[in-house]
Amino acid sequence: MIVIVTFLIVLLISGKVTTSGEKLLDAFPDQTMTCNERTVLQCNITASKQLTIVEIYWTKKAEPDFKCDPTSNNNPPGFECNFTGEALTLNILQSTPANIDTYYCCIMAASAHGSEKINVSLGECSGEFSQNMTGPGEMECSFNSVYPDGIINWFHYDENVTSNSSVTSLKNSDGTFNISSILNIQDNKPRYNCSLWSLKNGRYLKDQEFEVDAGGGFSPVSRTSTQHCLSGTLLFLAMMFSLRTCLSL
Ligand SMILES: *[C@@H]1O[C@H](CO)[C@@H](O)[C@H](O)[C@H]1NC(C)=O
Ligand SMILES: *[C@@H]1O[C@H](CO)[C@@H](O)[C@H](O)[C@H]1NC(C)=O
Ligand SMILES: *[C@@H]1O[C@H](CO)[C@@H](O)[C@H](O)[C@H]1NC(C)=O
Ligand SMILES: *[C@@H]1O[C@H](CO)[C@@H](O)[C@H](O)[C@H]1NC(C)=O
Ligand SMILES: *[C@@H]1O[C@H](CO)[C@@H](O)[C@H](O)[C@H]1NC(C)=O
Ligand SMILES: *[C@@H]1O[C@H](CO)[C@@H](O)[C@H](O)[C@H]1NC(C)=O
Ligand SMILES: *[C@@H]1O[C@H](CO)[C@@H](O)[C@H](O)[C@H]1NC(C)=O
Ligand SMILES: *[C@@H]1O[C@H](CO)[C@@H](O)[C@H](O)[C@H]1NC(C)=O
């Protein structure tokens, strides 16, 4: 199990204002999703006067056709949006790399309109481990649904035997990667570790130890271990300078 910390940072807030100069919406500009979990984006209504709302919806930068409207029952699959009078929310039901984007909450009222943007990023997906004996003297170790991309290094205790292996990484439609590596094993070396190395984060995410038995089969020695050290670089700073309108306005 991996613990991913979500940081919410308020830095600078901008937004479209009403004709009287009042800001309509307020949101935290950055949000980090936890892999495979629900993410809730929220824009609070800050207008002091009652608004006569014409339309409210969410959209996103990479997909200008994306629209989640709380009054519609024909919204994009995997998303739910809601409006309570005080806030506009967008639920991302299962967070994957495909959901990384800049999201906009938009409000159009009789006298004014406004929008706020939220830059949504994703923590790590440590993936699912599997193993296979692909041939005589060959063992394969795989991590499926990993994010961001990585490679696999092999160790026989202190000895790095990665040069006798070949790694493959395939991208899934949700943006995660299936990473697998085949090692040519040596008869006198029955035990190995296969370690998933995250290219972006520059550290090992998981280790799996194997023991090859005399019959050529093999078995995992210990359960997969996950390293919890989170780099401080999860703190992302973003600045928003200009007044912005909704993408589709
Ligand atoms: C929006 O309102 C909720 C509930 O009152 C609050 O927890 C949250 O901090 C508010 N968001 C912003 C950006 O102020
Ligand atoms: C939307 O908000 C209403 C009122 O607060 C609540 O009853 C409902 O459960 C919410 N729906 C979702 C999908 O969050
Ligand atoms: C294991 O490897 C063999 C030989 O390459 C292959 O036929 C089989 O589909 C693999 N099994 C799994 C579960 O990947
Ligand atoms: C595998 O890694 C674990 C922990 O890092 C270590 O204790 C063990 O000796 C390693 N085993 C092999 C065969 O490299
Ligand atoms: C790679 O395999 C060859 C042949 O089995 C062996 O001689 C060599 O020492 C291995 N290299 C490493 C780094 O384990
Ligand atoms: C192990 O070897 C691979 C390539 O053979 C290299 O990329 C990697 O950095 C090495 N890892 C360590 C911990 O020495
Ligand atoms: C990744 O692995 C999963 C589970 O084994 C599989 O269903 C999927 O097709 C694989 N993706 C690719 C791109 O091969
Ligand atoms: C959004 O956040 C990511 C990660 O924190 C960062 O790399 C990217 O530059 C940000 N994009 C914008 C438009 O602020």
mmCIF file of C-alpha atoms and ligand atoms in Angstrom:
data_model
loop_
_atom_site.group_PDB
_atom_site.id
_atom_site.type_symbol
_atom_site.label_atom_id
_atom_site.label_comp_id
_atom_site.label_asym_id
_atom_site.label_seq_id
_atom_site.Cartn_x
_atom_site.Cartn_y
_atom_site.Cartn_z
ATOM 1 C CA MET A 1 0.000 0.000 0.000
ATOM 2 C CA ILE A 2 1.275 3.401 -0.768
ATOM 3 C CA VAL A 3 0.389 6.606 0.957
ATOM 4 C CA ILE A 4 0.168 9.571 -1.291
ATOM 5 C CA VAL A 5 -0.275 12.927 0.281
ATOM 6 C CA THR A 6 -2.488 15.450 -1.379
ATOM 7 C CA PHE A 7 -1.351 18.975 -1.126
ATOM 8 C CA LEU A 8 -3.742 21.819 -1.544
ATOM 9 C CA ILE A 9 -2.082 25.146 -1.874
ATOM 10 C CA VAL A 10 -3.705 28.477 -2.080
ATOM 11 C CA LEU A 11 -1.446 30.850 -3.838
ATOM 12 C CA LEU A 12 -3.052 33.482 -5.875
ATOM 13 C CA ILE A 13 -6.619 33.697 -6.767
ATOM 14 C CA SER A 14 -8.056 35.214 -9.870
ATOM 15 C CA GLY A 15 -11.359 35.178 -11.556
ATOM 16 C CA LYS A 16 -13.800 36.943 -13.699
ATOM 17 C CA VAL A 17 -15.637 39.606 -11.838
ATOM 18 C CA THR A 18 -19.143 40.957 -11.905
ATOM 19 C CA THR A 19 -19.907 44.300 -13.412
ATOM 20 C CA SER A 20 -19.572 45.791 -9.927
ATOM 21 C CA GLY A 21 -16.073 44.300 -9.638
ATOM 22 C CA GLU A 22 -17.047 41.465 -7.311
ATOM 23 C CA LYS A 23 -15.500 38.031 -7.679
ATOM 24 C CA LEU A 24 -18.025 35.238 -8.255
ATOM 25 C CA LEU A 25 -16.008 32.074 -7.595
ATOM 26 C CA ASP A 26 -13.132 30.887 -5.464
ATOM 27 C CA ALA A 27 -11.066 27.690 -5.789
ATOM 28 C CA PHE A 28 -7.692 26.265 -4.828
ATOM 29 C CA PRO A 29 -5.597 26.548 -8.027
ATOM 30 C CA ASP A 30 -3.772 23.207 -7.715
ATOM 31 C CA GLN A 31 -4.907 19.752 -6.766
ATOM 32 C CA THR A 32 -3.140 16.370 -6.748
ATOM 33 C CA MET A 33 -5.237 13.256 -7.352
ATOM 34 C CA THR A 34 -4.573 9.932 -5.631
ATOM 35 C CA CYS A 35 -4.351 7.117 -8.171
ATOM 36 C CA ASN A 36 -7.591 5.137 -8.640
ATOM 37 C CA GLU A 37 -9.414 7.125 -5.991
ATOM 38 C CA ARG A 38 -12.219 9.658 -6.223
ATOM 39 C CA THR A 39 -11.153 13.295 -6.596
ATOM 40 C CA VAL A 40 -13.497 16.156 -5.788
ATOM 41 C CA LEU A 41 -12.846 19.570 -7.312
ATOM 42 C CA GLN A 42 -14.706 22.446 -5.746
ATOM 43 C CA CYS A 43 -15.424 26.070 -6.658
ATOM 44 C CA ASN A 44 -17.151 28.137 -3.985
ATOM 45 C CA ILE A 45 -19.639 30.834 -4.892
ATOM 46 C CA THR A 46 -18.413 34.075 -3.350
ATOM 47 C CA ALA A 47 -20.973 36.546 -4.686
ATOM 48 C CA SER A 48 -22.616 38.488 -1.857
ATOM 49 C CA LYS A 49 -25.874 39.011 -3.704
ATOM 50 C CA GLN A 50 -28.228 36.314 -4.902
ATOM 51 C CA LEU A 51 -27.344 35.413 -8.488
ATOM 52 C CA THR A 52 -29.846 34.706 -11.206
ATOM 53 C CA ILE A 53 -28.045 31.750 -12.702
ATOM 54 C CA VAL A 54 -28.335 31.129 -16.407
ATOM 55 C CA GLU A 55 -25.835 28.298 -16.692
ATOM 56 C CA ILE A 56 -23.191 26.536 -14.607
ATOM 57 C CA TYR A 57 -20.807 23.868 -15.824
ATOM 58 C CA TRP A 58 -17.282 22.410 -15.737
ATOM 59 C CA THR A 59 -14.981 22.149 -18.740
ATOM 60 C CA LYS A 60 -11.319 21.202 -19.253
ATOM 61 C CA LYS A 61 -8.456 22.547 -21.322
ATOM 62 C CA ALA A 62 -7.340 19.435 -23.237
ATOM 63 C CA GLU A 63 -10.896 18.551 -24.256
ATOM 64 C CA PRO A 64 -12.829 21.709 -25.146
ATOM 65 C CA ASP A 65 -15.917 19.552 -25.870
ATOM 66 C CA PHE A 66 -15.915 18.281 -22.291
ATOM 67 C CA LYS A 67 -18.859 19.663 -20.365
ATOM 68 C CA CYS A 68 -20.297 18.549 -17.046
ATOM 69 C CA ASP A 69 -23.531 20.355 -16.255
ATOM 70 C CA PRO A 70 -25.212 19.612 -12.907
ATOM 71 C CA THR A 71 -28.639 20.041 -14.484
ATOM 72 C CA SER A 72 -27.939 17.524 -17.251
ATOM 73 C CA ASN A 73 -28.154 13.764 -16.993
ATOM 74 C CA ASN A 74 -25.957 13.269 -20.048
ATOM 75 C CA ASN A 75 -22.528 14.015 -18.599
ATOM 76 C CA PRO A 76 -19.125 12.493 -19.502
ATOM 77 C CA PRO A 77 -18.735 8.942 -18.115
ATOM 78 C CA GLY A 78 -16.618 8.770 -14.969
ATOM 79 C CA PHE A 79 -17.590 12.282 -13.856
ATOM 80 C CA GLU A 80 -20.333 13.696 -11.643
ATOM 81 C CA CYS A 81 -20.956 17.351 -11.050
ATOM 82 C CA ASN A 82 -23.161 19.112 -8.564
ATOM 83 C CA PHE A 83 -24.316 22.568 -7.587
ATOM 84 C CA THR A 84 -25.513 23.237 -4.063
ATOM 85 C CA GLY A 85 -26.069 26.995 -4.207
ATOM 86 C CA GLU A 86 -22.832 27.597 -2.297
ATOM 87 C CA ALA A 87 -20.468 25.500 -4.370
ATOM 88 C CA LEU A 88 -19.947 23.831 -7.711
ATOM 89 C CA THR A 89 -18.272 20.416 -7.483
ATOM 90 C CA LEU A 90 -16.804 17.964 -9.972
ATOM 91 C CA ASN A 91 -16.237 14.350 -8.923
ATOM 92 C CA ILE A 92 -13.621 12.398 -10.868
ATOM 93 C CA LEU A 93 -14.767 8.911 -9.904
ATOM 94 C CA GLN A 94 -11.544 6.985 -10.550
ATOM 95 C CA SER A 95 -8.458 9.134 -10.999
ATOM 96 C CA THR A 96 -6.044 8.057 -13.756
ATOM 97 C CA PRO A 97 -3.336 9.832 -15.794
ATOM 98 C CA ALA A 98 -5.993 10.468 -18.469
ATOM 99 C CA ASN A 99 -7.679 12.872 -16.022
ATOM 100 C CA ILE A 100 -4.614 15.129 -15.644
ATOM 101 C CA ASP A 101 -5.668 18.516 -17.022
ATOM 102 C CA THR A 102 -6.623 22.069 -16.189
ATOM 103 C CA TYR A 103 -10.299 22.136 -15.224
ATOM 104 C CA TYR A 104 -12.520 25.227 -15.291
ATOM 105 C CA CYS A 105 -15.670 25.835 -13.300
ATOM 106 C CA CYS A 106 -17.868 28.333 -15.076
ATOM 107 C CA ILE A 107 -20.871 30.314 -14.023
ATOM 108 C CA MET A 108 -23.099 32.506 -16.143
ATOM 109 C CA ALA A 109 -25.578 34.654 -14.289
ATOM 110 C CA ALA A 110 -27.939 37.332 -15.532
ATOM 111 C CA SER A 111 -25.635 40.204 -14.570
ATOM 112 C CA ALA A 112 -22.199 38.600 -14.711
ATOM 113 C CA HIS A 113 -20.156 35.567 -15.503
ATOM 114 C CA GLY A 114 -17.054 34.078 -13.946
ATOM 115 C CA SER A 115 -14.688 31.125 -14.005
ATOM 116 C CA GLU A 116 -11.877 29.634 -11.987
ATOM 117 C CA LYS A 117 -9.204 27.183 -13.073
ATOM 118 C CA ILE A 118 -7.821 24.223 -11.176
ATOM 119 C CA ASN A 119 -4.616 22.563 -12.329
ATOM 120 C CA VAL A 120 -5.057 18.851 -11.581
ATOM 121 C CA SER A 121 -2.035 16.536 -11.339
ATOM 122 C CA LEU A 122 -1.624 12.920 -10.231
ATOM 123 C CA GLY A 123 0.537 11.221 -7.619
ATOM 124 C CA GLU A 124 2.089 7.825 -8.245
ATOM 125 C CA CYS A 125 0.321 4.666 -9.350
ATOM 126 C CA SER A 126 2.522 1.861 -8.020
ATOM 127 C CA GLY A 127 0.821 -0.794 -10.133
ATOM 128 C CA GLU A 128 0.189 -4.497 -9.759
ATOM 129 C CA PHE A 129 3.023 -6.974 -9.675
ATOM 130 C CA SER A 130 3.048 -10.280 -11.544
ATOM 131 C CA GLN A 131 5.665 -12.869 -12.443
ATOM 132 C CA ASN A 132 6.201 -15.527 -15.086
ATOM 133 C CA MET A 133 8.735 -18.095 -16.186
ATOM 134 C CA THR A 134 8.915 -17.280 -19.896
ATOM 135 C CA GLY A 135 11.398 -20.004 -20.857
ATOM 136 C CA PRO A 136 14.274 -22.107 -19.561
ATOM 137 C CA GLY A 137 16.621 -19.829 -17.652
ATOM 138 C CA GLU A 138 14.371 -16.829 -18.166
ATOM 139 C CA MET A 139 12.195 -15.097 -15.668
ATOM 140 C CA GLU A 140 9.859 -12.208 -16.214
ATOM 141 C CA CYS A 141 8.693 -9.649 -13.716
ATOM 142 C CA SER A 142 5.864 -7.206 -14.553
ATOM 143 C CA PHE A 143 4.244 -4.190 -12.954
ATOM 144 C CA ASN A 144 0.942 -3.242 -14.583
ATOM 145 C CA SER A 145 -0.845 0.139 -14.384
ATOM 146 C CA VAL A 146 2.180 2.110 -13.227
ATOM 147 C CA TYR A 147 2.424 5.909 -13.409
ATOM 148 C CA PRO A 148 4.688 7.673 -14.218
ATOM 149 C CA ASP A 149 6.758 5.463 -16.540
ATOM 150 C CA GLY A 150 9.641 3.447 -15.148
ATOM 151 C CA ILE A 151 12.198 0.732 -15.774
ATOM 152 C CA ILE A 152 13.100 -2.491 -13.977
ATOM 153 C CA ASN A 153 16.532 -3.167 -12.493
ATOM 154 C CA TRP A 154 17.635 -6.603 -11.298
ATOM 155 C CA PHE A 155 19.896 -7.404 -8.392
ATOM 156 C CA HIS A 156 21.586 -10.510 -7.053
ATOM 157 C CA TYR A 157 22.278 -9.158 -3.579
ATOM 158 C CA ASP A 158 24.812 -6.342 -4.119
ATOM 159 C CA GLU A 159 25.405 -7.286 -7.737
ATOM 160 C CA ASN A 160 23.520 -5.313 -10.388
ATOM 161 C CA VAL A 161 22.611 -7.857 -13.098
ATOM 162 C CA THR A 162 20.331 -5.520 -15.095
ATOM 163 C CA SER A 163 22.584 -5.789 -18.171
ATOM 164 C CA ASN A 164 21.366 -9.401 -18.629
ATOM 165 C CA SER A 165 17.745 -8.282 -18.908
ATOM 166 C CA SER A 166 15.483 -6.491 -21.353
ATOM 167 C CA VAL A 167 12.666 -4.185 -20.353
ATOM 168 C CA THR A 168 9.446 -3.322 -22.214
ATOM 169 C CA SER A 169 6.981 -0.578 -21.380
ATOM 170 C CA LEU A 170 3.514 -0.424 -22.956
ATOM 171 C CA LYS A 171 1.164 2.498 -22.493
ATOM 172 C CA ASN A 172 -2.454 1.793 -21.594
ATOM 173 C CA SER A 173 -5.347 3.940 -22.802
ATOM 174 C CA ASP A 174 -5.779 5.432 -19.293
ATOM 175 C CA GLY A 175 -2.194 6.753 -19.454
ATOM 176 C CA THR A 176 -0.667 4.148 -17.121
ATOM 177 C CA PHE A 177 2.167 1.828 -18.192
ATOM 178 C CA ASN A 178 2.662 -1.935 -18.135
ATOM 179 C CA ILE A 179 6.361 -2.400 -17.464
ATOM 180 C CA SER A 180 7.935 -5.833 -17.721
ATOM 181 C CA SER A 181 11.453 -7.201 -17.840
ATOM 182 C CA ILE A 182 12.918 -10.599 -18.733
ATOM 183 C CA LEU A 183 16.131 -11.662 -17.008
ATOM 184 C CA ASN A 184 18.505 -14.385 -18.204
ATOM 185 C CA ILE A 185 19.221 -16.205 -14.995
ATOM 186 C CA GLN A 186 22.487 -17.911 -14.135
ATOM 187 C CA ASP A 187 22.552 -21.418 -12.687
ATOM 188 C CA ASN A 188 24.735 -20.504 -9.732
ATOM 189 C CA LYS A 189 22.540 -17.552 -8.749
ATOM 190 C CA PRO A 190 19.157 -18.690 -7.510
ATOM 191 C CA ARG A 191 17.936 -15.473 -5.912
ATOM 192 C CA TYR A 192 17.160 -12.098 -7.466
ATOM 193 C CA ASN A 193 15.339 -8.884 -6.743
ATOM 194 C CA CYS A 194 13.426 -7.128 -9.471
ATOM 195 C CA SER A 195 13.021 -3.438 -8.671
ATOM 196 C CA LEU A 196 10.727 -0.899 -10.270
ATOM 197 C CA TRP A 197 12.556 2.382 -10.784
ATOM 198 C CA SER A 198 10.462 5.496 -11.389
ATOM 199 C CA LEU A 199 12.093 7.592 -14.123
ATOM 200 C CA LYS A 200 10.410 10.848 -13.138
ATOM 201 C CA ASN A 201 10.854 10.523 -9.395
ATOM 202 C CA GLY A 202 14.315 8.971 -9.576
ATOM 203 C CA ARG A 203 13.802 6.296 -6.961
ATOM 204 C CA TYR A 204 12.692 2.688 -6.509
ATOM 205 C CA LEU A 205 8.963 2.241 -6.037
ATOM 206 C CA LYS A 206 8.858 -1.510 -5.414
ATOM 207 C CA ASP A 207 11.105 -4.510 -4.848
ATOM 208 C CA GLN A 208 10.264 -8.140 -5.393
ATOM 209 C CA GLU A 209 12.596 -10.993 -4.435
ATOM 210 C CA PHE A 210 12.632 -14.339 -6.303
ATOM 211 C CA GLU A 211 14.164 -17.704 -5.710
ATOM 212 C CA VAL A 212 14.651 -20.054 -8.654
ATOM 213 C CA ASP A 213 14.296 -23.698 -7.614
ATOM 214 C CA ALA A 214 16.269 -26.662 -8.978
ATOM 215 C CA GLY A 215 13.453 -27.661 -11.322
ATOM 216 C CA GLY A 216 13.659 -24.315 -13.108
ATOM 217 C CA GLY A 217 10.524 -22.910 -11.517
ATOM 218 C CA PHE A 218 10.652 -19.993 -9.192
ATOM 219 C CA SER A 219 8.788 -18.452 -6.346
ATOM 220 C CA PRO A 220 8.610 -15.030 -4.823
ATOM 221 C CA VAL A 221 10.455 -14.902 -1.524
ATOM 222 C CA SER A 222 8.868 -11.954 0.146
ATOM 223 C CA ARG A 223 5.858 -9.840 -0.409
ATOM 224 C CA THR A 224 6.286 -6.778 -2.521
ATOM 225 C CA SER A 225 7.613 -3.928 -0.511
ATOM 226 C CA THR A 226 6.836 -0.345 -1.220
ATOM 227 C CA GLN A 227 9.005 2.531 -0.287
ATOM 228 C CA HIS A 228 7.171 5.404 1.258
ATOM 229 C CA CYS A 229 9.613 8.228 1.036
ATOM 230 C CA LEU A 230 7.847 11.027 -0.711
ATOM 231 C CA SER A 231 9.963 13.607 -2.359
ATOM 232 C CA GLY A 232 9.201 17.150 -1.395
ATOM 233 C CA THR A 233 8.677 17.999 -5.018
ATOM 234 C CA LEU A 234 4.983 17.198 -4.726
ATOM 235 C CA LEU A 235 4.570 20.822 -3.790
ATOM 236 C CA PHE A 236 3.705 22.506 -6.982
ATOM 237 C CA LEU A 237 3.587 26.212 -7.245
ATOM 238 C CA ALA A 238 1.426 27.900 -9.774
ATOM 239 C CA MET A 239 0.518 31.466 -10.360
ATOM 240 C CA MET A 240 -2.482 32.840 -12.087
ATOM 241 C CA PHE A 241 -2.195 36.336 -13.351
ATOM 242 C CA SER A 242 -4.894 37.300 -15.758
ATOM 243 C CA LEU A 243 -8.623 37.376 -15.653
ATOM 244 C CA ARG A 244 -9.819 34.417 -17.579
ATOM 245 C CA THR A 245 -13.024 33.418 -19.188
ATOM 246 C CA CYS A 246 -14.301 29.916 -19.723
ATOM 247 C CA LEU A 247 -12.716 28.152 -22.649
ATOM 248 C CA SER A 248 -15.963 27.851 -24.479
ATOM 249 C CA LEU A 249 -17.302 31.314 -23.866
HETATM 250 C C1 LIG B 1 -14.898 26.259 -0.126
HETATM 251 O O1 LIG B 1 -15.790 25.965 0.909
HETATM 252 C C2 LIG B 1 -15.448 24.807 1.682
HETATM 253 C C3 LIG B 1 -16.555 24.535 2.663
HETATM 254 O O2 LIG B 1 -16.987 25.716 3.259
HETATM 255 C C4 LIG B 1 -14.104 25.052 2.362
HETATM 256 O O3 LIG B 1 -13.721 23.916 3.102
HETATM 257 C C5 LIG B 1 -13.044 25.352 1.309
HETATM 258 O O4 LIG B 1 -11.814 25.669 1.921
HETATM 259 C C6 LIG B 1 -13.499 26.511 0.421
HETATM 260 N N1 LIG B 1 -12.556 26.670 -0.684
HETATM 261 C C7 LIG B 1 -11.856 27.783 -0.891
HETATM 262 C C8 LIG B 1 -10.983 27.835 -2.109
HETATM 263 O O5 LIG B 1 -11.892 28.731 -0.130
HETATM 264 C C1 LIG B 2 -25.643 16.995 -4.932
HETATM 265 O O1 LIG B 2 -26.048 17.870 -3.882
HETATM 266 C C2 LIG B 2 -27.252 17.486 -3.241
HETATM 267 C C3 LIG B 2 -27.617 18.569 -2.269
HETATM 268 O O2 LIG B 2 -26.562 18.827 -1.375
HETATM 269 C C4 LIG B 2 -27.050 16.140 -2.571
HETATM 270 O O3 LIG B 2 -28.250 15.721 -1.974
HETATM 271 C C5 LIG B 2 -26.623 15.121 -3.621
HETATM 272 O O4 LIG B 2 -26.331 13.879 -2.993
HETATM 273 C C6 LIG B 2 -25.403 15.609 -4.356
HETATM 274 N N1 LIG B 2 -25.082 14.678 -5.414
HETATM 275 C C7 LIG B 2 -23.859 14.265 -5.675
HETATM 276 C C8 LIG B 2 -23.705 13.347 -6.824
HETATM 277 O O5 LIG B 2 -22.887 14.617 -5.001
HETATM 278 C C1 LIG B 3 4.100 -16.706 -19.328
HETATM 279 O O1 LIG B 3 5.062 -16.858 -20.383
HETATM 280 C C2 LIG B 3 4.639 -17.748 -21.394
HETATM 281 C C3 LIG B 3 5.789 -17.910 -22.383
HETATM 282 O O2 LIG B 3 6.259 -16.676 -22.845
HETATM 283 C C4 LIG B 3 3.392 -17.176 -22.086
HETATM 284 O O3 LIG B 3 2.918 -18.065 -23.073
HETATM 285 C C5 LIG B 3 2.303 -16.974 -21.030
HETATM 286 O O4 LIG B 3 1.178 -16.346 -21.639
HETATM 287 C C6 LIG B 3 2.816 -16.089 -19.910
HETATM 288 N N1 LIG B 3 1.812 -16.021 -18.847
HETATM 289 C C7 LIG B 3 1.470 -14.860 -18.284
HETATM 290 C C8 LIG B 3 0.457 -14.966 -17.190
HETATM 291 O O5 LIG B 3 1.941 -13.789 -18.640
HETATM 292 C C1 LIG B 4 16.427 -8.153 -2.077
HETATM 293 O O1 LIG B 4 16.202 -6.884 -1.449
HETATM 294 C C2 LIG B 4 16.081 -6.985 -0.044
HETATM 295 C C3 LIG B 4 15.686 -5.631 0.486
HETATM 296 O O2 LIG B 4 16.217 -4.582 -0.286
HETATM 297 C C4 LIG B 4 17.399 -7.488 0.547
HETATM 298 O O3 LIG B 4 17.292 -7.617 1.936
HETATM 299 C C5 LIG B 4 17.707 -8.859 -0.063
HETATM 300 O O4 LIG B 4 18.973 -9.318 0.406
HETATM 301 C C6 LIG B 4 17.732 -8.776 -1.573
HETATM 302 N N1 LIG B 4 17.906 -10.123 -2.119
HETATM 303 C C7 LIG B 4 18.613 -10.367 -3.217
HETATM 304 C C8 LIG B 4 18.629 -11.786 -3.677
HETATM 305 O O5 LIG B 4 19.201 -9.488 -3.832
HETATM 306 C C1 LIG B 5 25.240 -12.137 -17.852
HETATM 307 O O1 LIG B 5 25.153 -13.501 -18.241
HETATM 308 C C2 LIG B 5 26.415 -14.070 -18.615
HETATM 309 C C3 LIG B 5 26.133 -15.476 -19.105
HETATM 310 O O2 LIG B 5 25.307 -16.165 -18.239
HETATM 311 C C4 LIG B 5 27.367 -14.051 -17.430
HETATM 312 O O3 LIG B 5 28.624 -14.551 -17.796
HETATM 313 C C5 LIG B 5 27.516 -12.622 -16.949
HETATM 314 O O4 LIG B 5 28.303 -12.585 -15.750
HETATM 315 C C6 LIG B 5 26.151 -12.008 -16.637
HETATM 316 N N1 LIG B 5 26.310 -10.592 -16.318
HETATM 317 C C7 LIG B 5 25.819 -10.086 -15.200
HETATM 318 C C8 LIG B 5 26.019 -8.614 -15.005
HETATM 319 O O5 LIG B 5 25.237 -10.764 -14.368
HETATM 320 C C1 LIG B 6 22.030 -1.121 -12.387
HETATM 321 O O1 LIG B 6 22.391 -1.211 -13.754
HETATM 322 C C2 LIG B 6 21.588 -0.460 -14.644
HETATM 323 C C3 LIG B 6 22.002 -0.711 -16.082
HETATM 324 O O2 LIG B 6 22.705 -1.865 -16.246
HETATM 325 C C4 LIG B 6 21.694 1.008 -14.295
HETATM 326 O O3 LIG B 6 20.840 1.761 -15.151
HETATM 327 C C5 LIG B 6 21.283 1.223 -12.862
HETATM 328 O O4 LIG B 6 21.464 2.585 -12.497
HETATM 329 C C6 LIG B 6 22.091 0.342 -11.927
HETATM 330 N N1 LIG B 6 21.561 0.505 -10.592
HETATM 331 C C7 LIG B 6 22.324 0.590 -9.507
HETATM 332 C C8 LIG B 6 21.640 0.821 -8.202
HETATM 333 O O5 LIG B 6 23.522 0.454 -9.586
HETATM 334 C C1 LIG B 7 -1.557 -4.238 -19.255
HETATM 335 O O1 LIG B 7 -1.854 -5.293 -18.376
HETATM 336 C C2 LIG B 7 -3.254 -5.519 -18.187
HETATM 337 C C3 LIG B 7 -3.414 -6.568 -17.113
HETATM 338 O O2 LIG B 7 -2.638 -7.684 -17.391
HETATM 339 C C4 LIG B 7 -3.857 -5.913 -19.528
HETATM 340 O O3 LIG B 7 -5.249 -6.134 -19.379
HETATM 341 C C5 LIG B 7 -3.606 -4.813 -20.562
HETATM 342 O O4 LIG B 7 -4.075 -5.211 -21.831
HETATM 343 C C6 LIG B 7 -2.111 -4.524 -20.640
HETATM 344 N N1 LIG B 7 -1.911 -3.370 -21.502
HETATM 345 C C7 LIG B 7 -1.162 -3.368 -22.603
HETATM 346 C C8 LIG B 7 -1.021 -2.068 -23.321
HETATM 347 O O5 LIG B 7 -0.623 -4.380 -23.000
HETATM 348 C C1 LIG B 8 0.034 22.129 -13.419
HETATM 349 O O1 LIG B 8 0.724 21.365 -12.444
HETATM 350 C C2 LIG B 8 1.774 20.582 -12.981
HETATM 351 C C3 LIG B 8 2.332 19.752 -11.854
HETATM 352 O O2 LIG B 8 2.329 20.466 -10.668
HETATM 353 C C4 LIG B 8 2.824 21.492 -13.600
HETATM 354 O O3 LIG B 8 3.863 20.713 -14.167
HETATM 355 C C5 LIG B 8 2.159 22.335 -14.687
HETATM 356 O O4 LIG B 8 3.102 23.238 -15.213
HETATM 357 C C6 LIG B 8 0.977 23.094 -14.113
HETATM 358 N N1 LIG B 8 0.295 23.745 -15.208
HETATM 359 C C7 LIG B 8 -0.204 24.995 -15.120
HETATM 360 C C8 LIG B 8 -0.920 25.482 -16.316
HETATM 361 O O5 LIG B 8 -0.073 25.656 -14.098
#
